[in-house]
mmCIF file with all atom_site columns, C-alpha atoms in Angstrom:
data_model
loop_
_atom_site.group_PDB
_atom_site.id
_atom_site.type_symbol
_atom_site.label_atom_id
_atom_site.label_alt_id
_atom_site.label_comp_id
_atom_site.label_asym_id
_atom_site.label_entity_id
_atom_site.label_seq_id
_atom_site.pdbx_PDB_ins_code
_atom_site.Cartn_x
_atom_site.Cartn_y
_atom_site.Cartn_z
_atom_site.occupancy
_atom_site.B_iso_or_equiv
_atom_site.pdbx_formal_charge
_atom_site.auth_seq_id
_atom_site.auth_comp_id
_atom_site.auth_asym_id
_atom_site.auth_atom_id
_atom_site.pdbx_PDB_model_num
ATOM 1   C CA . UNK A 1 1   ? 47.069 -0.036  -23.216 1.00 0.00 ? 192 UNK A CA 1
ATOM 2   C CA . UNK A 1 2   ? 45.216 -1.413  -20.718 1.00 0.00 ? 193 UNK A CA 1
ATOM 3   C CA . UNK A 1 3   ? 41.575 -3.045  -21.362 1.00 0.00 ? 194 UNK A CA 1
ATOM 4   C CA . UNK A 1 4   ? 38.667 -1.965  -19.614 1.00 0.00 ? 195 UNK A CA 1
ATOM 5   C CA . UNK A 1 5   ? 36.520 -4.899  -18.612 1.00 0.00 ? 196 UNK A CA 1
ATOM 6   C CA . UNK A 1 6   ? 33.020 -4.295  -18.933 1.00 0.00 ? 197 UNK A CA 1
ATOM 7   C CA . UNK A 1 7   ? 31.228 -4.574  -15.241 1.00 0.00 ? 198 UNK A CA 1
ATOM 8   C CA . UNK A 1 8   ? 28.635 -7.747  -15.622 1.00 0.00 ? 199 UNK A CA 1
ATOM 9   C CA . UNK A 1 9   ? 25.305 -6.321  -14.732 1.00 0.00 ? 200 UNK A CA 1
ATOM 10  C CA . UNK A 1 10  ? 23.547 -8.124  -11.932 1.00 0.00 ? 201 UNK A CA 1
ATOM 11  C CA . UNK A 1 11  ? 20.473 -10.563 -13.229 1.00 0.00 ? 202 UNK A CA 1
ATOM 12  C CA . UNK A 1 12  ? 17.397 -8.170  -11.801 1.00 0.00 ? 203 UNK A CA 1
ATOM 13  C CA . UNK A 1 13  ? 18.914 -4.898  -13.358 1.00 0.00 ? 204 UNK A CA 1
ATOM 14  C CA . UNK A 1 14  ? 19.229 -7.110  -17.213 1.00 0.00 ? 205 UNK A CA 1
ATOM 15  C CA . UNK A 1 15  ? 15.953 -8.191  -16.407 1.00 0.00 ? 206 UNK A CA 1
ATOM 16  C CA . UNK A 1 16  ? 15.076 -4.155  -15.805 1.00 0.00 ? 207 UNK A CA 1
ATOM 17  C CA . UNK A 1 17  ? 16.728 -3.577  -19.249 1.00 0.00 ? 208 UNK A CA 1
ATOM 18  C CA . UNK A 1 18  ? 14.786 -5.914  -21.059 1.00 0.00 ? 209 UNK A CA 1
ATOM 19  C CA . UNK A 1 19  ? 11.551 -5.537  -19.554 1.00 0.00 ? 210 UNK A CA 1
ATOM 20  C CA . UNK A 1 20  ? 12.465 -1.508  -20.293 1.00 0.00 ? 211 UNK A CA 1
ATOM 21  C CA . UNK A 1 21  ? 13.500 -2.430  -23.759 1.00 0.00 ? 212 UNK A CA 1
ATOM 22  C CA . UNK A 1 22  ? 10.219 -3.983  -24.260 1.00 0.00 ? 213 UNK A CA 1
ATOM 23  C CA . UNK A 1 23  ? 7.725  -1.081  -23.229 1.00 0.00 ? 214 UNK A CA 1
ATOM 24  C CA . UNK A 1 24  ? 10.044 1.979   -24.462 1.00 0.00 ? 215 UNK A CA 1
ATOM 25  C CA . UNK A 1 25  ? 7.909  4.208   -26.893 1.00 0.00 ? 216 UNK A CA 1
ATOM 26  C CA . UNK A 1 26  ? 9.192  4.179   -30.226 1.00 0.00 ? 217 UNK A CA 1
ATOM 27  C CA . UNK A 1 27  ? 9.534  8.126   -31.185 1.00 0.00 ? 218 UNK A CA 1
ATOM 28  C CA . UNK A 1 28  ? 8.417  8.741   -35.074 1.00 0.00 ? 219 UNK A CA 1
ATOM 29  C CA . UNK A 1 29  ? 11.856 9.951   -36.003 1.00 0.00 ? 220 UNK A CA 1
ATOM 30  C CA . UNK A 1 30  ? 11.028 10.934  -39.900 1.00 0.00 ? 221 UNK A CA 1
ATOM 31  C CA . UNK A 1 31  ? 7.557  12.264  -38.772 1.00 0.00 ? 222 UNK A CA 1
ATOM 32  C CA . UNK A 1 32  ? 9.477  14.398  -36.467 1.00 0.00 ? 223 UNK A CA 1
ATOM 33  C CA . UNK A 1 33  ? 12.272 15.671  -38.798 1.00 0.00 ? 224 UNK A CA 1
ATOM 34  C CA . UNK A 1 34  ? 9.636  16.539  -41.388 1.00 0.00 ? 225 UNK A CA 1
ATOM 35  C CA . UNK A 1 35  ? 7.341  18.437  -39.560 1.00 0.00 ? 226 UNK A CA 1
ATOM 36  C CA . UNK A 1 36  ? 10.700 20.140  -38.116 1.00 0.00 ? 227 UNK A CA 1
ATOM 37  C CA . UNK A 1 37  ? 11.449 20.927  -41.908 1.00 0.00 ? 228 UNK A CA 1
ATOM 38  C CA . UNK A 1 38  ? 8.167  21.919  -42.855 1.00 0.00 ? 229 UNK A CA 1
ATOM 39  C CA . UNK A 1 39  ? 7.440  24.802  -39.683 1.00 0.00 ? 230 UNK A CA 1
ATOM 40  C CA . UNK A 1 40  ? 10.712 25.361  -40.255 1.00 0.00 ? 231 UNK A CA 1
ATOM 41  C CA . UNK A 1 41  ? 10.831 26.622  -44.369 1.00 0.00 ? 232 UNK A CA 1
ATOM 42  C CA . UNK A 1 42  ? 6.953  27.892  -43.375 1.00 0.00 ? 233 UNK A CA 1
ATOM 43  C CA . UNK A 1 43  ? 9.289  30.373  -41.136 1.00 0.00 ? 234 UNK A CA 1
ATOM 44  C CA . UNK A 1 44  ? 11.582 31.455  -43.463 1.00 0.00 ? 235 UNK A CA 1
ATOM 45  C CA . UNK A 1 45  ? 8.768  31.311  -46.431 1.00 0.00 ? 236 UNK A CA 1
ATOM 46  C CA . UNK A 1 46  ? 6.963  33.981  -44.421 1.00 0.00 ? 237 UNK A CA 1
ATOM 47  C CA . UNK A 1 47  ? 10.373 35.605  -43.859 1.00 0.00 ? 238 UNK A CA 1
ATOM 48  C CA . UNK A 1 48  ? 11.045 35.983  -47.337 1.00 0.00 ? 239 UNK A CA 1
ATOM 49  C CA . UNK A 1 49  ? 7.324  37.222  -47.748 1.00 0.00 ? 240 UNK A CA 1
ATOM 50  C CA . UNK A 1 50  ? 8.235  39.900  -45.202 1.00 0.00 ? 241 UNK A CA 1
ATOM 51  C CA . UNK A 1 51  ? 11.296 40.737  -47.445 1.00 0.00 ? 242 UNK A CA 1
ATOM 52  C CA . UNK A 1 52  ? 9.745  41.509  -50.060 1.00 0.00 ? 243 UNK A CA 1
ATOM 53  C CA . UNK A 1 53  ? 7.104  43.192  -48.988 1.00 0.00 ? 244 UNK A CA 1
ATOM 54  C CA . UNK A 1 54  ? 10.001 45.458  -47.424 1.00 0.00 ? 245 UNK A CA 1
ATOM 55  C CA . UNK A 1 55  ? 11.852 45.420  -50.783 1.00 0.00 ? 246 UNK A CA 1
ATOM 56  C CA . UNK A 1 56  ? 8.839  46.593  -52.768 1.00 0.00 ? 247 UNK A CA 1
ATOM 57  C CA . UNK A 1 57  ? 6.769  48.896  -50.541 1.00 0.00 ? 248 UNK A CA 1
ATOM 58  C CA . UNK A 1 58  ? 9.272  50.632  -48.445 1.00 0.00 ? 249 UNK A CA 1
ATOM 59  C CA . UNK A 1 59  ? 12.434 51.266  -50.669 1.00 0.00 ? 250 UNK A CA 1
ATOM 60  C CA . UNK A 1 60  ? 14.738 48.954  -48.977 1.00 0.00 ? 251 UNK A CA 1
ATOM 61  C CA . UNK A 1 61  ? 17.552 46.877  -51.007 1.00 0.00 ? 252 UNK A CA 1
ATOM 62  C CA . UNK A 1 62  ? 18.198 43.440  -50.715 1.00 0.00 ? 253 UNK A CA 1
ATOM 63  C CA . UNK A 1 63  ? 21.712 44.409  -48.404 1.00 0.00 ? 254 UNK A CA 1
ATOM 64  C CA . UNK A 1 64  ? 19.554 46.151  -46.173 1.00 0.00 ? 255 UNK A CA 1
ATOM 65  C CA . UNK A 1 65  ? 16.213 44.372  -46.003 1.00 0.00 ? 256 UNK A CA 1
ATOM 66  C CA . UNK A 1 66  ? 17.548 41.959  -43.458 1.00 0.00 ? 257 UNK A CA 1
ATOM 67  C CA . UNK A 1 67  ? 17.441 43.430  -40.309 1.00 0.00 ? 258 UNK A CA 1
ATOM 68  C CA . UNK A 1 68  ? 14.122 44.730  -40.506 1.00 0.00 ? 259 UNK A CA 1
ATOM 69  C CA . UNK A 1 69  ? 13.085 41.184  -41.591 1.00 0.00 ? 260 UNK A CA 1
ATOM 70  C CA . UNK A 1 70  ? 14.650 39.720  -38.547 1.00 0.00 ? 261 UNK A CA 1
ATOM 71  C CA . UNK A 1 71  ? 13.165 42.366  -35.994 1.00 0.00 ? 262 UNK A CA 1
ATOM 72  C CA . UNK A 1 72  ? 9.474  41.818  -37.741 1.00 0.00 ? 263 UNK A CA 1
ATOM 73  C CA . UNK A 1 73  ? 10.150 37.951  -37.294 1.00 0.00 ? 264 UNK A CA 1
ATOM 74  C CA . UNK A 1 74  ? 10.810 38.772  -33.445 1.00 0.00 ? 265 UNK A CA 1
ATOM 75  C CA . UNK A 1 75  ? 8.156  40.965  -33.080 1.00 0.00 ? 266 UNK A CA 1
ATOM 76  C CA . UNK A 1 76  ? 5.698  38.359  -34.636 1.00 0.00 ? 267 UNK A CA 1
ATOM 77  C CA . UNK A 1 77  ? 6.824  35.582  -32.262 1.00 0.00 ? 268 UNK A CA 1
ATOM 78  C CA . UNK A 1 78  ? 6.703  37.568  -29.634 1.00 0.00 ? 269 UNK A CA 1
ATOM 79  C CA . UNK A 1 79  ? 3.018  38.364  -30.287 1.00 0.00 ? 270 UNK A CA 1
ATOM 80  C CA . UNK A 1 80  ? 2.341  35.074  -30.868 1.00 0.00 ? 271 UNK A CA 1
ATOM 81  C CA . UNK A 1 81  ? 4.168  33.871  -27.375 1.00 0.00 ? 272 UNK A CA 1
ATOM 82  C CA . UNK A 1 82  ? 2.354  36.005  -25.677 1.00 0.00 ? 273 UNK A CA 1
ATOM 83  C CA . UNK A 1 83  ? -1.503 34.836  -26.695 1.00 0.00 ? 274 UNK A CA 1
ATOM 84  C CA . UNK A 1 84  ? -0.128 30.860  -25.886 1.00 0.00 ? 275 UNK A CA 1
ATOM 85  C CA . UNK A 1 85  ? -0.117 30.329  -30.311 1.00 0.00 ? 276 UNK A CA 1
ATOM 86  C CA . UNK A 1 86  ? 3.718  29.731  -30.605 1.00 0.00 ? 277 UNK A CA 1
ATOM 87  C CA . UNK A 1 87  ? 3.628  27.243  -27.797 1.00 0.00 ? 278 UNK A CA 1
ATOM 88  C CA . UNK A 1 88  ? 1.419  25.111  -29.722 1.00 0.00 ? 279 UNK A CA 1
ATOM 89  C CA . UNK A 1 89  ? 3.721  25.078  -32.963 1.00 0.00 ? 280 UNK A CA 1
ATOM 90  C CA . UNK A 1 90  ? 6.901  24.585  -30.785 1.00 0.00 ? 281 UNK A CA 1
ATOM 91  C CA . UNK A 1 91  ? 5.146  21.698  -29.389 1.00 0.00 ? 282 UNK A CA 1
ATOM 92  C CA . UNK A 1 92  ? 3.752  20.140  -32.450 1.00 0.00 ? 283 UNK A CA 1
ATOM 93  C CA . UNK A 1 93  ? 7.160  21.068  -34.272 1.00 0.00 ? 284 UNK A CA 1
ATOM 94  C CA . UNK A 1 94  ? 10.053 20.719  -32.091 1.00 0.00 ? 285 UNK A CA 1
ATOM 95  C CA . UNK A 1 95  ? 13.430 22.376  -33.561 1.00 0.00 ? 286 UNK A CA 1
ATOM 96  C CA . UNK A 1 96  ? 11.236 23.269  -36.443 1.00 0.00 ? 287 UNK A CA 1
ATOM 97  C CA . UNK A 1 97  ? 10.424 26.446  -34.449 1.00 0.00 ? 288 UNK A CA 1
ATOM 98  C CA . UNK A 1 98  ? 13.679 26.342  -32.680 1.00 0.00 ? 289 UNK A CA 1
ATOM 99  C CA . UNK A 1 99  ? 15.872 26.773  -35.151 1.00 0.00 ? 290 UNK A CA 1
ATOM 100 C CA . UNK A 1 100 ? 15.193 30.108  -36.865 1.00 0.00 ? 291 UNK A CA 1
ATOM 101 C CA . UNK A 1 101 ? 15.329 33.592  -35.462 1.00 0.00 ? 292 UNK A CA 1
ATOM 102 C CA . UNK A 1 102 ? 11.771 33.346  -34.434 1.00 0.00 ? 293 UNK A CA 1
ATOM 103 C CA . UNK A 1 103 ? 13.074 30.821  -31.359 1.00 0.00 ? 294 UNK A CA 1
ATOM 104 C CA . UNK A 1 104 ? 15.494 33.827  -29.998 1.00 0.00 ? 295 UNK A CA 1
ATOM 105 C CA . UNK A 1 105 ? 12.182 35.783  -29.584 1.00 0.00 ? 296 UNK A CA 1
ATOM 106 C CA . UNK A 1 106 ? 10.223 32.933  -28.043 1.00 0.00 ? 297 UNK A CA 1
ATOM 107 C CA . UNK A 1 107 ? 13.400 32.269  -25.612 1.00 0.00 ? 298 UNK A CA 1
ATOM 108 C CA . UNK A 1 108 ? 13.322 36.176  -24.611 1.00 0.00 ? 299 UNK A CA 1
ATOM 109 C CA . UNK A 1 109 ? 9.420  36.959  -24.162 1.00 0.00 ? 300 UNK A CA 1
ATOM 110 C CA . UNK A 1 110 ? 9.164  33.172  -22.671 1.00 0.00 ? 301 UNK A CA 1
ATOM 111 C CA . UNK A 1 111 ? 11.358 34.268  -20.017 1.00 0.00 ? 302 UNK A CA 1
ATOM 112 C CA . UNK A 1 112 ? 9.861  37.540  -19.443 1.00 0.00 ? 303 UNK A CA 1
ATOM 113 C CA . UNK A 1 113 ? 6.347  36.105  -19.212 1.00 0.00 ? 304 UNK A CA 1
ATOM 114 C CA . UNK A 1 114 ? 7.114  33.439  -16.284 1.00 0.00 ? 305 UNK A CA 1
ATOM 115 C CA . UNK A 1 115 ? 8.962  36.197  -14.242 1.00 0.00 ? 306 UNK A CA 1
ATOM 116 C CA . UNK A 1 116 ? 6.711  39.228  -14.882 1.00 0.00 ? 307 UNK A CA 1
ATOM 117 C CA . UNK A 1 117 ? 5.271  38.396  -11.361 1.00 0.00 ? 308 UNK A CA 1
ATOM 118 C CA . UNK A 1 118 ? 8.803  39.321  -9.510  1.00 0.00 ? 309 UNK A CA 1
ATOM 119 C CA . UNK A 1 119 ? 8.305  43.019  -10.892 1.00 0.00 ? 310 UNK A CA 1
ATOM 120 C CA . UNK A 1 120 ? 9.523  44.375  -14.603 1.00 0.00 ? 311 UNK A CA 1
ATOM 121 C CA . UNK A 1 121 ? 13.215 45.415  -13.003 1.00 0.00 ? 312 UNK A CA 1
ATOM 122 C CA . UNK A 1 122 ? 13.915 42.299  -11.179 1.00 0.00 ? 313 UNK A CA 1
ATOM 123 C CA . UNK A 1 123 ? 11.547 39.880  -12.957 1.00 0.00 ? 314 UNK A CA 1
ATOM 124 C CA . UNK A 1 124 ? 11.323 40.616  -16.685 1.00 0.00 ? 315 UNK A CA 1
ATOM 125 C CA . UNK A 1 125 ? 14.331 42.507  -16.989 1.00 0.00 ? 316 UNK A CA 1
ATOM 126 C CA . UNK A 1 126 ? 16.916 40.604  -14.932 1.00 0.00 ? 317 UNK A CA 1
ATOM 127 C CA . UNK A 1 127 ? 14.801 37.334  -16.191 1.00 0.00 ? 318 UNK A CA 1
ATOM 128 C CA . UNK A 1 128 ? 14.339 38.017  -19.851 1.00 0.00 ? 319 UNK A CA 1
ATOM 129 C CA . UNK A 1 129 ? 17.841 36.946  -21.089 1.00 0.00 ? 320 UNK A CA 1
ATOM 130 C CA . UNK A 1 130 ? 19.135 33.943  -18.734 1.00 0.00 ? 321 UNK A CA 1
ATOM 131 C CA . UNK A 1 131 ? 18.366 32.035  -21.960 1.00 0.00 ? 322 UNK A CA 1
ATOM 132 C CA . UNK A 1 132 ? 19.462 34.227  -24.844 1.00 0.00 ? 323 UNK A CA 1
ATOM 133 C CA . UNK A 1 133 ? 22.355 36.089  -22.763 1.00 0.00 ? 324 UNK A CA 1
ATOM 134 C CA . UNK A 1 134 ? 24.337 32.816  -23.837 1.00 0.00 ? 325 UNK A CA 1
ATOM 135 C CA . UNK A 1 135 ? 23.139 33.318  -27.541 1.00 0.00 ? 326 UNK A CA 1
ATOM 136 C CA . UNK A 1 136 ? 23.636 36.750  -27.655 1.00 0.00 ? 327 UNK A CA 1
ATOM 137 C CA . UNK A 1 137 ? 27.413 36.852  -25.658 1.00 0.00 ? 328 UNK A CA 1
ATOM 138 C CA . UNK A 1 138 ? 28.469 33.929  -27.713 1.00 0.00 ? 329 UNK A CA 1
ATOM 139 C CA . UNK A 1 139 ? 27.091 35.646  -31.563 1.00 0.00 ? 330 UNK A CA 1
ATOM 140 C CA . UNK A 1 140 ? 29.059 39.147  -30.525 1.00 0.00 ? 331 UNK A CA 1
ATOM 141 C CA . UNK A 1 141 ? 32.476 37.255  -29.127 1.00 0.00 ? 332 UNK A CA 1
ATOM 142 C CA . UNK A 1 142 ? 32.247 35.160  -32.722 1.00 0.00 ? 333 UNK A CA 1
ATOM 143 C CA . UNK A 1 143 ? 31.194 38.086  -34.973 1.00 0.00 ? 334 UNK A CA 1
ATOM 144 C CA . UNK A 1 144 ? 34.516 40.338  -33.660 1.00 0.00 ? 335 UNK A CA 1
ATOM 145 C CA . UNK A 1 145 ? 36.997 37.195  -33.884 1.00 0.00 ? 336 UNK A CA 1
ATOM 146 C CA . UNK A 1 146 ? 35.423 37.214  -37.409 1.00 0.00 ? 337 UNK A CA 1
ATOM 147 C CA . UNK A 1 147 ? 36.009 40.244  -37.963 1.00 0.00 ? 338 UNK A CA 1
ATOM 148 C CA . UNK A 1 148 ? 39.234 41.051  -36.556 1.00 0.00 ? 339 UNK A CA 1
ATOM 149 C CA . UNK A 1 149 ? 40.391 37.580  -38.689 1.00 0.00 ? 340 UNK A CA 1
ATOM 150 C CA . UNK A 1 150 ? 39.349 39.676  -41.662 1.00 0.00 ? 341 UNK A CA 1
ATOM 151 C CA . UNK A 1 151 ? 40.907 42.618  -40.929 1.00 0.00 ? 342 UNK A CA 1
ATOM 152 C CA . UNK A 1 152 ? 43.847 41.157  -40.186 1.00 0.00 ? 343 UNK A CA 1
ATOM 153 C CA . UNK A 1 153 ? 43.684 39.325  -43.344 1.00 0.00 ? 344 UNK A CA 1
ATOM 154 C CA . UNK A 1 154 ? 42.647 42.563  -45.500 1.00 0.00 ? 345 UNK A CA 1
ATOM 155 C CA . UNK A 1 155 ? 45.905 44.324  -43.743 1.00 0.00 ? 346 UNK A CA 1
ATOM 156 C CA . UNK A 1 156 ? 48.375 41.527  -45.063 1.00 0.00 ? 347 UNK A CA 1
ATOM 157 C CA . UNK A 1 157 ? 46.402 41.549  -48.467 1.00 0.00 ? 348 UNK A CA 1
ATOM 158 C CA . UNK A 1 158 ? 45.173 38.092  -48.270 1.00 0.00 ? 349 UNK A CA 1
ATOM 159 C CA . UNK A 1 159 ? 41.296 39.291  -49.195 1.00 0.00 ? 350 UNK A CA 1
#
């Protein structure tokens, strides 16, 4: 096995280092992760709100609420891209507002807001999913080996 000797840096670049060292911002990393948590359950508390409101007022079940949930969540971000309000708690948030569904529909109307200019077939609609194509491809390719695991499970009576 053959040792890798580390290259000696040259005396102005460890002076760099240090001087870099010395001035680097420190980043609040438990201010950051718990403002991340807190937009982040906010989300999903108004999520669940949205549930129920489904579950009580419109005769949905709790197998079937979801969906609806999820579009209303888009919808709302979307809304709120568009008037310039969910840039404001992605900034002050981070991954907070990432994370959950709501960031799909930020990633989506984002995209379709910077290119609206190039026209809606070539701007907003070849533009709108060069962020969320990836999401989207990736969540159908893993939902059917999921499912075909299953079925091929079910078949051999292993569920």
């Amino acid at each position: 096995m053959a040792d890798k000797k580390k290259k000696k840096m040259p005396p102005q670049a460890q002076e760099y280092q240090a001087f870099q060292s010395k001035r680097e911002v420190k980043r609040p990393l438990l201010q950051n992760c718990l403002k991340a948590f807190l937009v982040g359950g906010f989300i999903c508390f108004i999520g669940q709100i949205i549930s129920t409101i489904y579950i009580y007022y419109f005769d949905f079940t709790e197998q079937t609420v979801g969906n609806p949930t999820v579009a209303t969540l888009i919808f709302i971000t979307m809304l709120l891209t568009g008037f310039g309000i969910y840039d404001r708690i992605g900034q002050y948030s981070g991954a907070g507002s990432a994370v959950p569904v709501t960031g799909f529909g930020n990633a989506v109307i984002s995209a379709a807001i910077e290119h609206r200019t190039e026209g809606f077939v070539l701007g907003v609609g070849g533009n709108m999913f060069k962020l969320a194509g990836a999401v989207i491809l990736f969540g159908v390719f893993s939902a059917f080996v999921i499912a075909l695991i299953k079925t091929i499970l079910i078949q051999w009576g292993g569920l």
